[in-house]
Coordinates of C-alpha atoms (C1' of nucleotides) in Angstrom, one line a residue:
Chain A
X276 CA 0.0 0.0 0.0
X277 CA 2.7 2.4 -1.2
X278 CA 0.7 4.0 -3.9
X279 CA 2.3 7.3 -4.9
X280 CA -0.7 8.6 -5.8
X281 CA -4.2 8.2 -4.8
X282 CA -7.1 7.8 -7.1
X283 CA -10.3 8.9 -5.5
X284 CA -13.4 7.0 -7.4
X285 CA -15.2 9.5 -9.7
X286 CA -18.7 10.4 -10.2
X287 CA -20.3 7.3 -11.3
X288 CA -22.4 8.4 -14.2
X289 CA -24.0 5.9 -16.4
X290 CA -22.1 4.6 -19.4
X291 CA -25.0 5.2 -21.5
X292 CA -24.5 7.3 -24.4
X293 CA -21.3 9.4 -24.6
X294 CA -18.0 7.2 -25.1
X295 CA -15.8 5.4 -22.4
X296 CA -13.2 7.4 -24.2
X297 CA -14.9 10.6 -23.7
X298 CA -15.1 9.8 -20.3
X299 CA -11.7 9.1 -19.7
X300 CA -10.4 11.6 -21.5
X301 CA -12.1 14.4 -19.8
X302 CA -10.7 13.0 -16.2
X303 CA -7.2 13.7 -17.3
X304 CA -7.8 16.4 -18.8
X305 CA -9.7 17.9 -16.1
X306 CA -6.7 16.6 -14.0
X307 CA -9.0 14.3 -12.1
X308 CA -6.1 11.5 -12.5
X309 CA -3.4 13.7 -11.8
X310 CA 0.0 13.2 -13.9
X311 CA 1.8 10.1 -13.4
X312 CA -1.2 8.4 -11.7
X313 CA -1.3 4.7 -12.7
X314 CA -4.5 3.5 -14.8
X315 CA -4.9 -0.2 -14.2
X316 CA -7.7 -1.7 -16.9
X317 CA -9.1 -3.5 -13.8
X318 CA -10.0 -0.4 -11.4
X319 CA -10.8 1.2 -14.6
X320 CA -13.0 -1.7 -15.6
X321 CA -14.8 -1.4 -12.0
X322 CA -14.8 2.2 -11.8
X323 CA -17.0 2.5 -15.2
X324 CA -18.6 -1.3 -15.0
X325 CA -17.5 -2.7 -17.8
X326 CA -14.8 -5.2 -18.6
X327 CA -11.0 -4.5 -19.5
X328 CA -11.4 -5.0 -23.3
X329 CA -13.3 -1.5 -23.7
X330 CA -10.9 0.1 -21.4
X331 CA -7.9 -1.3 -22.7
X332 CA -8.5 0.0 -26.5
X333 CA -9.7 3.3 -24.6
X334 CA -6.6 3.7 -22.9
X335 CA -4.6 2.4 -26.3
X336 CA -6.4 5.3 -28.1
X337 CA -5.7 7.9 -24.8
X338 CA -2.2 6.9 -25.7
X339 CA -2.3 7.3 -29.3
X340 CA -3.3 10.7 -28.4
X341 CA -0.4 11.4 -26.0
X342 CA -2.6 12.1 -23.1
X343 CA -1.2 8.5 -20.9
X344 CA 2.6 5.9 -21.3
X345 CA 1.5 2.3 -21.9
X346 CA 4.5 0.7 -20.3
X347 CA 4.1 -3.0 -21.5
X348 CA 3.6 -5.5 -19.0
X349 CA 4.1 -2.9 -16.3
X350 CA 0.6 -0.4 -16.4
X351 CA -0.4 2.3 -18.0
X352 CA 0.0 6.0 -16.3
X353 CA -1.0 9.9 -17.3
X354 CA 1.6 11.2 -19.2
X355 CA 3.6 13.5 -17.6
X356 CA 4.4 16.2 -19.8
X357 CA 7.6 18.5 -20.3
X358 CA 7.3 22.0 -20.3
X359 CA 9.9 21.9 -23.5
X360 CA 6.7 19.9 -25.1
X361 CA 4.3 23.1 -24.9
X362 CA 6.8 25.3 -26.4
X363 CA 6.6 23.0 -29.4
X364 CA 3.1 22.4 -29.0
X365 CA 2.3 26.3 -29.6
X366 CA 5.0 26.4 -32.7
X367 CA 2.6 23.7 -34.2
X368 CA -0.1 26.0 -33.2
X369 CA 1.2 29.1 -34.8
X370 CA 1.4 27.1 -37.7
X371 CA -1.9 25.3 -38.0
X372 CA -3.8 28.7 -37.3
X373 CA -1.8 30.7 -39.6
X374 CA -2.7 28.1 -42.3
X375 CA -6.0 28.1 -41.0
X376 CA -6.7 31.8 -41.6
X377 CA -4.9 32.3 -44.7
X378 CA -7.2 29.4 -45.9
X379 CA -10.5 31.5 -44.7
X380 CA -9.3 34.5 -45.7
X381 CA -9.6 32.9 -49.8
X382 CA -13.0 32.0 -49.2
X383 CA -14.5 34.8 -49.5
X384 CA -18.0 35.4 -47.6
X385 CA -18.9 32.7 -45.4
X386 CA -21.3 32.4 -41.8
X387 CA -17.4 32.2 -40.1
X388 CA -17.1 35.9 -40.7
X389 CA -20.2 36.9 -38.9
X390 CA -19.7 35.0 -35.9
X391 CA -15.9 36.1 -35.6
X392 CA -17.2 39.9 -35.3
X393 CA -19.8 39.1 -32.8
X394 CA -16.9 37.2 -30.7
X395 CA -15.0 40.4 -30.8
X396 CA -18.2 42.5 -29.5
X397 CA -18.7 39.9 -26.3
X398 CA -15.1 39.5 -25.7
X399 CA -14.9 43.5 -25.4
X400 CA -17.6 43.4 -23.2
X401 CA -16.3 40.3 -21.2
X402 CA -13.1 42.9 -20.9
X403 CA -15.1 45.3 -19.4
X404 CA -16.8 43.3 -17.3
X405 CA -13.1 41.4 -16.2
X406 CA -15.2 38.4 -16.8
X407 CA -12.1 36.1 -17.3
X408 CA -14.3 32.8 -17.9
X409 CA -16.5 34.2 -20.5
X410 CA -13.8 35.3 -21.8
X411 CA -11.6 32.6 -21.9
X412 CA -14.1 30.6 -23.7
X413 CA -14.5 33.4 -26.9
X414 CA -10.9 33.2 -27.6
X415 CA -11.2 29.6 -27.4
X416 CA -14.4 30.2 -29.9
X417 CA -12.5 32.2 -32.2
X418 CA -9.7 30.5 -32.8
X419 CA -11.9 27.0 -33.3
X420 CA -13.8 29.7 -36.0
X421 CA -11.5 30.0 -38.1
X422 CA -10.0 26.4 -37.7
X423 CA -13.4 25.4 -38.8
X424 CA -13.7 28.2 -41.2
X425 CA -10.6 26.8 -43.1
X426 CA -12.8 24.4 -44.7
X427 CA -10.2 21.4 -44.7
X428 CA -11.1 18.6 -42.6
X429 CA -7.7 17.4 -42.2
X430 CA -6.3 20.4 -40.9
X431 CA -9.2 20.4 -38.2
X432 CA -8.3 16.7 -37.4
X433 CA -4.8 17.5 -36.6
X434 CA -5.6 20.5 -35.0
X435 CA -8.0 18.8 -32.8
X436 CA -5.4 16.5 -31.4
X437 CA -2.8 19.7 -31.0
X438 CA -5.5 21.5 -28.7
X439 CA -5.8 18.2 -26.8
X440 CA -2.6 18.2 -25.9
X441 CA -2.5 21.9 -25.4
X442 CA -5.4 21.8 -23.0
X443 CA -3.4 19.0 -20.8
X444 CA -0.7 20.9 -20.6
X445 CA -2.7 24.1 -19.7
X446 CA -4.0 22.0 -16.8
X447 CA -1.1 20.8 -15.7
X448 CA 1.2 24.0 -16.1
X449 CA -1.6 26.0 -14.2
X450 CA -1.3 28.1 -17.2
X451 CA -3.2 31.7 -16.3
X452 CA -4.0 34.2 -18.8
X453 CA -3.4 37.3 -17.5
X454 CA -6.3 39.9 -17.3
X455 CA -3.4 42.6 -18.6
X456 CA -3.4 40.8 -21.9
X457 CA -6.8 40.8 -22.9
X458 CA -7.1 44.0 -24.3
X459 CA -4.1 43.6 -26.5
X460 CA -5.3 40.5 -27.4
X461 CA -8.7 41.3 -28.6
X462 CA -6.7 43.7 -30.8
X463 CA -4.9 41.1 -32.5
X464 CA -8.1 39.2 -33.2
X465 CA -9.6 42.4 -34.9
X466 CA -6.5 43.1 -36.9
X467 CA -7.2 39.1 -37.9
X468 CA -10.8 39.7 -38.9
X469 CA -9.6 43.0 -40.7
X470 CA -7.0 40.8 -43.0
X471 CA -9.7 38.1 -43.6
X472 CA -12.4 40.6 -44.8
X473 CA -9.8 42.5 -47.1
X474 CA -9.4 38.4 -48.1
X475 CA -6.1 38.9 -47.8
X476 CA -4.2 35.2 -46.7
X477 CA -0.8 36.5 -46.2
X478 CA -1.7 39.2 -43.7
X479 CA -4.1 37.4 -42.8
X480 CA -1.7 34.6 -41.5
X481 CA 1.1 36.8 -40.7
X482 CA -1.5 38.2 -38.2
X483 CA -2.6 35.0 -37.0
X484 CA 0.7 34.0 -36.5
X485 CA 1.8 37.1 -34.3
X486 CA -1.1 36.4 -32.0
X487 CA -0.6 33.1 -31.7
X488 CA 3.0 33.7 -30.8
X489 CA 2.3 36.8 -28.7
X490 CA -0.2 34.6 -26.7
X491 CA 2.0 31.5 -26.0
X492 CA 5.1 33.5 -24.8
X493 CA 2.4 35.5 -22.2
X494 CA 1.6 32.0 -21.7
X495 CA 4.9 31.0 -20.7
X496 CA 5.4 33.8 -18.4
X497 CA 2.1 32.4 -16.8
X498 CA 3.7 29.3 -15.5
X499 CA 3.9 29.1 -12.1
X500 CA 7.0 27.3 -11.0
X501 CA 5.6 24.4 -9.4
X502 CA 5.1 22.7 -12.8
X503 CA 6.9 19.4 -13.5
X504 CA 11.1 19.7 -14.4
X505 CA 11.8 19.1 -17.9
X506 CA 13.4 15.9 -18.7
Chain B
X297 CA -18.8 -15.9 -51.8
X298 CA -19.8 -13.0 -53.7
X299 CA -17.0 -10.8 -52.3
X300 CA -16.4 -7.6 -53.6
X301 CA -12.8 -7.1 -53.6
X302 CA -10.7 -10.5 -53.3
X303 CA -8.0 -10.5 -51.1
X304 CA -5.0 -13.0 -51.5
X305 CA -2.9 -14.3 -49.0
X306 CA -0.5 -12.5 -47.9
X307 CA 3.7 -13.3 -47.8
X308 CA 3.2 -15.2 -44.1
X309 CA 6.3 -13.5 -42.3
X310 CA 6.3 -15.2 -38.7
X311 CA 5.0 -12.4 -36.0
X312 CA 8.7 -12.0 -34.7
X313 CA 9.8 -8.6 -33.3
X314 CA 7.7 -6.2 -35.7
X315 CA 3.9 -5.4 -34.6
X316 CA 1.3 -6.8 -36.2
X317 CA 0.4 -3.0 -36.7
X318 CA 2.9 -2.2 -38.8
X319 CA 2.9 -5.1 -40.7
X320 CA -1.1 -3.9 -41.4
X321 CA 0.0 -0.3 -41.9
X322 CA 2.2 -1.7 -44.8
X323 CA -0.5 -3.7 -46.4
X324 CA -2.8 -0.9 -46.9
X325 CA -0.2 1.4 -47.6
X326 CA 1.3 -0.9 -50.0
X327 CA -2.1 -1.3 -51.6
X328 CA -2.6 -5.3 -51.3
X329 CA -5.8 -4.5 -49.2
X330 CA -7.1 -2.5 -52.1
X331 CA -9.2 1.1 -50.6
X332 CA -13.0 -0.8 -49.6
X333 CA -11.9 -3.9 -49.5
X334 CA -12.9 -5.5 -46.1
X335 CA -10.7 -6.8 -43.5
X336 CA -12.7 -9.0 -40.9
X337 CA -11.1 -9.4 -38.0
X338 CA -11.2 -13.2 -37.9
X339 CA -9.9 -13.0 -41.8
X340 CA -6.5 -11.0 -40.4
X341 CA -6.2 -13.2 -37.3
X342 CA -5.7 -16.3 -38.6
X343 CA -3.3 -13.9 -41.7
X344 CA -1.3 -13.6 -39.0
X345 CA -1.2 -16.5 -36.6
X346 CA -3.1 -14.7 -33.6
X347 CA -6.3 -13.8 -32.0
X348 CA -8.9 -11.4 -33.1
X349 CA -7.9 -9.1 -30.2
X350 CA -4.2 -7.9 -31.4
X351 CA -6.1 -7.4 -35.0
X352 CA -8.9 -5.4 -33.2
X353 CA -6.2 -3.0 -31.5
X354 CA -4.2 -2.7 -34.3
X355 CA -7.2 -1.8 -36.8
X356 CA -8.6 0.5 -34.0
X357 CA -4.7 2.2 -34.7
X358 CA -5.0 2.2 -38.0
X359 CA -8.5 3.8 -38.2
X360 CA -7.0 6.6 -36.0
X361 CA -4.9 6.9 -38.6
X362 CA -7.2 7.7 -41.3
X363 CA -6.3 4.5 -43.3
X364 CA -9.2 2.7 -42.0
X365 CA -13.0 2.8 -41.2
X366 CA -14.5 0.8 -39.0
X367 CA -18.0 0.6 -39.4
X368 CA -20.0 -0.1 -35.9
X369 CA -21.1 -3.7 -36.1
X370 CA -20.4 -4.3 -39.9
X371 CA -16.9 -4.1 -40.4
X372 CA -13.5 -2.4 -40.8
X373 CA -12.5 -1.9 -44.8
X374 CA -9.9 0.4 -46.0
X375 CA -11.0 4.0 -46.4
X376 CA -11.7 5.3 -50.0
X377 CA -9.9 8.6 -50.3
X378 CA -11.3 11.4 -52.0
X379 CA -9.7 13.6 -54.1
X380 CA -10.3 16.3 -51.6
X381 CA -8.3 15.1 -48.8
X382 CA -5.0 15.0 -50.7
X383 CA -5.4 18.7 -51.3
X384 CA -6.0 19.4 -48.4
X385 CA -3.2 17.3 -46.9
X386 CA -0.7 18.8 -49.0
X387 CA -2.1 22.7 -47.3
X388 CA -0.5 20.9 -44.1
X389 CA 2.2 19.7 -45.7
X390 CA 3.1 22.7 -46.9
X391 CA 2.7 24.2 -43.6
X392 CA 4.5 21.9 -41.0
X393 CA 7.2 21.9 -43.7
X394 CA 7.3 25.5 -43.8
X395 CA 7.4 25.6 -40.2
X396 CA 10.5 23.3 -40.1
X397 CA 12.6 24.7 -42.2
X398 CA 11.8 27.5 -40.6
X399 CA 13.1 26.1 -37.1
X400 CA 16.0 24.7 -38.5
X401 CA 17.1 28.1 -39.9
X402 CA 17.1 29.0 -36.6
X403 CA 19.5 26.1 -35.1
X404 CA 22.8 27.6 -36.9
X405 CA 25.6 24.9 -37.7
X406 CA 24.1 21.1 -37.0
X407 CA 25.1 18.1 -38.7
X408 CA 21.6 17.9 -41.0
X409 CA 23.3 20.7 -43.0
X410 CA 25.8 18.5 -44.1
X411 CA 23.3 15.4 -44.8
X412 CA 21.2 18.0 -46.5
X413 CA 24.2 19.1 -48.5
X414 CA 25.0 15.6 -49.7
X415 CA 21.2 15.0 -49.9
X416 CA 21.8 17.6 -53.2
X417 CA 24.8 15.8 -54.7
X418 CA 23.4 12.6 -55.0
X419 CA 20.2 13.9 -55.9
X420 CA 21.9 15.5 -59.2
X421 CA 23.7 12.2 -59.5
X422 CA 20.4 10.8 -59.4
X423 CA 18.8 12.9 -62.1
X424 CA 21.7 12.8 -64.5
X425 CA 21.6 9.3 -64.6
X426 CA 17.6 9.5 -64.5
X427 CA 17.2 7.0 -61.9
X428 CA 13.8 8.1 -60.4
X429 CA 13.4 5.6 -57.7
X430 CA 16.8 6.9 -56.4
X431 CA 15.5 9.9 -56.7
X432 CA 12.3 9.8 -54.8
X433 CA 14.1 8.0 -51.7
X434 CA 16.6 11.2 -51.6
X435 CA 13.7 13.6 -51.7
X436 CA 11.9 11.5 -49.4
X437 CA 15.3 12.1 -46.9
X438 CA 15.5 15.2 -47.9
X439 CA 12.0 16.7 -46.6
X440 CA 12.5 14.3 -43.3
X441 CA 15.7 15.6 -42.9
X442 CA 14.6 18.7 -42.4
X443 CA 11.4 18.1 -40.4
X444 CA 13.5 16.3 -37.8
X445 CA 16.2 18.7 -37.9
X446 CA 13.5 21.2 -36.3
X447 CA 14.4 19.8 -33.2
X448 CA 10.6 19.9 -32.6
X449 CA 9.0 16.5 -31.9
X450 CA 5.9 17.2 -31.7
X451 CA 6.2 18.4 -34.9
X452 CA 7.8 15.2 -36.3
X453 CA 4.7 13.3 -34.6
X454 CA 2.3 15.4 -36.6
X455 CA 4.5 15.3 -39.6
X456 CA 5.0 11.5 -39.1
X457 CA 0.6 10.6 -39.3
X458 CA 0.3 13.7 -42.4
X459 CA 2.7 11.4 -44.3
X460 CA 1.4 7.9 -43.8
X461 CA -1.9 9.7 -45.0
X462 CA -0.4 11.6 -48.2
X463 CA 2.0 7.6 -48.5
X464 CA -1.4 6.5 -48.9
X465 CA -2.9 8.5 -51.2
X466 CA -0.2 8.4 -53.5
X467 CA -0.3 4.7 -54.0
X468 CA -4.0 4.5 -54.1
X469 CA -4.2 8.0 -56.7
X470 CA -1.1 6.5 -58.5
X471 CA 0.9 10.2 -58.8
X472 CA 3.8 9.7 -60.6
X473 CA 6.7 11.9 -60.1
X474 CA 7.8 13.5 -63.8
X475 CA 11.4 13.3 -65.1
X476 CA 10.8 17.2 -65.9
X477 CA 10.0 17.7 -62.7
X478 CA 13.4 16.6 -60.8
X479 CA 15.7 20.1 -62.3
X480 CA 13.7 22.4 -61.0
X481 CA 12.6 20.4 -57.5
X482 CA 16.6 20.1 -57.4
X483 CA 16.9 23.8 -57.9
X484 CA 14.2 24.4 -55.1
X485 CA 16.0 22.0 -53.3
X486 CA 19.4 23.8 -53.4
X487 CA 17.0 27.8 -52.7
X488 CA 16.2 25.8 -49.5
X489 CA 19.5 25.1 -47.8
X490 CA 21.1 28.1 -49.2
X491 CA 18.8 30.0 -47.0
X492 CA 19.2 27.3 -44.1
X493 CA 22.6 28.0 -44.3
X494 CA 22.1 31.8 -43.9
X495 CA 20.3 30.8 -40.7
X496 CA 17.3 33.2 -42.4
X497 CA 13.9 31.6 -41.0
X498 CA 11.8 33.4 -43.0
X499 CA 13.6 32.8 -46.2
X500 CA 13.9 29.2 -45.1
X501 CA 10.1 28.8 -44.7
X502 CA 9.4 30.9 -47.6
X503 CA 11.5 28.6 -50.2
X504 CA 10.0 25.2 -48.0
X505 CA 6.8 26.3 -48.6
X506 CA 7.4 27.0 -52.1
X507 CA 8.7 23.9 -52.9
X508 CA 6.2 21.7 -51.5
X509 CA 3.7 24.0 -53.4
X510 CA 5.3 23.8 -56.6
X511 CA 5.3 19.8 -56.3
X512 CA 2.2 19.5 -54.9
X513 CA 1.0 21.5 -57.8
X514 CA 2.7 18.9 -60.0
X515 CA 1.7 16.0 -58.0
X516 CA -2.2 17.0 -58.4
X517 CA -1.4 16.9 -62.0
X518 CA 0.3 13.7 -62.5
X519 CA -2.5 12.1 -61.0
X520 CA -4.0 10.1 -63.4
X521 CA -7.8 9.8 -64.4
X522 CA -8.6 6.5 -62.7
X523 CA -8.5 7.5 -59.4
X524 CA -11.7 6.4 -57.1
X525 CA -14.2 9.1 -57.5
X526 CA -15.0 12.2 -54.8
X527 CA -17.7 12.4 -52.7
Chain C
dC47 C1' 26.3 -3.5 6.3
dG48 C1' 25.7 -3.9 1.4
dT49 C1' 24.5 -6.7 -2.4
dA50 C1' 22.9 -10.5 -5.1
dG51 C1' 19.3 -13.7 -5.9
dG52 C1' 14.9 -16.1 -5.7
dG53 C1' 10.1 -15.9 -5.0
dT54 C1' 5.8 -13.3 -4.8
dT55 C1' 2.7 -10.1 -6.5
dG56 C1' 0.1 -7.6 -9.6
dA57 C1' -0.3 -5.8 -13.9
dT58 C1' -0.7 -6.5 -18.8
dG59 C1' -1.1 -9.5 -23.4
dC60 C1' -3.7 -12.6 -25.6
dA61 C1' -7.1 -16.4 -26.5
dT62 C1' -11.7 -17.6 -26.6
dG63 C1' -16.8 -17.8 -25.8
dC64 C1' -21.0 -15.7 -26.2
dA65 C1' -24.4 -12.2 -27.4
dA66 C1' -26.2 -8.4 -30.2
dG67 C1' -26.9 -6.2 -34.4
dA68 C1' -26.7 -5.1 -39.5
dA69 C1' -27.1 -6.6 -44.2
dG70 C1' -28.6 -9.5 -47.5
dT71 C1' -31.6 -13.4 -48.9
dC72 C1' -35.5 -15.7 -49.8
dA73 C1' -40.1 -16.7 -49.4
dT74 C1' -44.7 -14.9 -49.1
dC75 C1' -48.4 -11.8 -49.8
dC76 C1' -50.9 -8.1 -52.2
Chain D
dG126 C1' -44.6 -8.5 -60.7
dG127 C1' -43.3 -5.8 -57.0
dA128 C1' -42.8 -4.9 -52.3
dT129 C1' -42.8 -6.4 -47.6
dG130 C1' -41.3 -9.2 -43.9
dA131 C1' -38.8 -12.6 -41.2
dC132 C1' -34.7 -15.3 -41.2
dT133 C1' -30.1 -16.5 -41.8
dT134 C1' -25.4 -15.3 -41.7
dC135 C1' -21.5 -12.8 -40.8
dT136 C1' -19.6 -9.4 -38.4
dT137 C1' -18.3 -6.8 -34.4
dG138 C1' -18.6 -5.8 -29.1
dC139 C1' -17.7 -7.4 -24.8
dA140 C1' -16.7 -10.6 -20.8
dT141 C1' -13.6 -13.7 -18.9
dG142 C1' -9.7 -17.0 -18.1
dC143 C1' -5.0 -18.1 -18.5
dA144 C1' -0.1 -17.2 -19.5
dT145 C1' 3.6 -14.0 -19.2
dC146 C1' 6.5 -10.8 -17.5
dA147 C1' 8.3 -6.7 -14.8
dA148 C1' 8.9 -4.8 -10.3
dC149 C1' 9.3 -5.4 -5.6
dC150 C1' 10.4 -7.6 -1.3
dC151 C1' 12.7 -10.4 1.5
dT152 C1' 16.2 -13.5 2.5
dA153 C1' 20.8 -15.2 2.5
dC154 C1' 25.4 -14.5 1.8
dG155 C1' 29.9 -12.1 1.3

DNA sequence: CGTAGGGTTGATGCATGCAAGAAGTCATCC
DNA sequence: GGATGACTTCTTGCATGCATCAACCCTACG
């Protein structure tokens, strides 16, 4: 009885519907199973009442998706992450959302548009209001906009799995974005929306890109210091 | 017996050290499980000496993947590509690419300057004496050389499931390279490092970005007319 | 006292059995 | 003749049992 790390059983709610991967996904991410925590199939198994075979190929896709270490023969544990892995993470952001805006901005008028200006009128008045959770979830909005608003599936696929691992490490980094930023960041999204309704892709990326980056460097001044060590 | 697609035995290479799910991977990428043929679990377990539940994970891998589709209760068959996706796969290409040269610019003197370096001699070597599949394997290098010289490896993970996707397509769309091509992918080729080895990101990027646009353009029109159809 | 070694424990890896469901077939009815 | 309906078959989805192996502990020895 040595365990490093305790596992407190979670809110049993009925397998019904929604996926065992869902499920288990969403307790790490939420950090419910805190990094490194061990994920034996057969608590697992018990803990949602089902058998190891669903769980197993739920952890084998949790893997797949870098959120848990399958250690053969030895268990299977949340992933703990390296704080040189977010750096890289947001590079690949940068990336994917400047491709995803210069994309949009070629298309011309589409719904995208209207619902990116309205996300800039309630994320200035979520400023005003220092309403940091409403807030938090527009720029998440807006930046899925335009992902989506690229119109190529296989850049929101990969992107998808990106902002997985983005939002583990968020948890797990205590990432905090500060209220001092908001202001300039709404900026940048405008300066975006003005690139993509001139249909311009390069400044339309170029802008992207500079948000992105301004964003994850605040971002990595946000850390607190009790994160994990690097490897 | 009124299968669609008939598959034939496979080369029955004992289980040793190499997973069953790359031994799969390479069947569908090779094309000997044509795009909708069916692969029953029980049909790939006995292929391969085991039980249906290494098949299952492994399909459950490859689906993940995007070389698969596993149909709830019906069956797993090898996805049918559209024409679509490889557009849209070479937009990422052309951005993670971008994105690495980019980084490597950045990393000043490291020994994938010199592989790159002789990656251009033999490659002319190659060309002169017009011996294409030479020729592909040192552009194949070429590209991963500089993806994993970003020193990023999340990047080379992303990079890594784009280019099992595009290996794919290219079998199953049957693009052929053009002789006329190699010169000026060569001379693209050459842009590329020269930039690297002014440690000038942007330039590196821009000239990455170029290239895999300019072959992507090329690509798109070597593919030949009997390509499955888009949705 | 430190270290090497064997045994025990607990986890995964895989095989197999059973049940549930989707698709196609065939017969029947209108 | 065409359409509808139940049935058959083939597939996956899941449960469970057994074998295997890594890590740990505890003992014995130098």
């Amino acid at each position: 009885m040595q365990e490093v790390i305790q596992l407190r059983k979670a809110a049993q709610t009925s397998v019904s519907q929604v996926s065992l991967l869902d499920k288990l996904r969403k307790l790490v991410l939420s950090g419910e199973y805190p990094p490194g925590a061990p994920l034996p199939e057969l608590f697992l198994a018990e803990e949602f009442d089902v058998s190891r075979t669903p769980v197993r190929e739920a952890l084998k896709q949790l893997e797949n998706e870098g959120l848990v270490e399958i250690r053969p023969k030895v268990g299977t544990f949340v992933r703990i992450p390296t704080r040189r892995e977010i750096v890289e993470l947001f590079q690949l952001k940068e990336s994917l959302e400047g491709l995803a805006a210069s994309l949009l901005a070629r298309r011309g008028p589409v719904p995208e548009m209207d619902i990116l200006k309205r996300n800039i009128e309630e994320s200035e008045r979520a400023e005003r209001n220092a309403d940091s959770v409403k807030y938090a979830e527009l720029v998440h909005e807006f930046h899925w906009t335009i992902v989506r608003g690229s119109d190529n599936s296989k850049l929101v696929e990969h992107y998808g799995r990106l902002m997985n691992q983005l939002a583990y490490h968020r948890i797990v980094l205590k990432t905090v974005e500060r209220p001092a930023r908001m202001r300039a960041s709404i900026r940048e999204h405008q300066s975006v929306i003005d690139a993509l309704l001139e249909k311009d892709p390069v400044g339309a990326e170029l802008a992207m890109r500079g948000h992105v980056n301004a964003s994850s460097l605040a971002a990595a001044r946000g850390t607190d210091a009790g994160a994990p060590t690097d490897a």
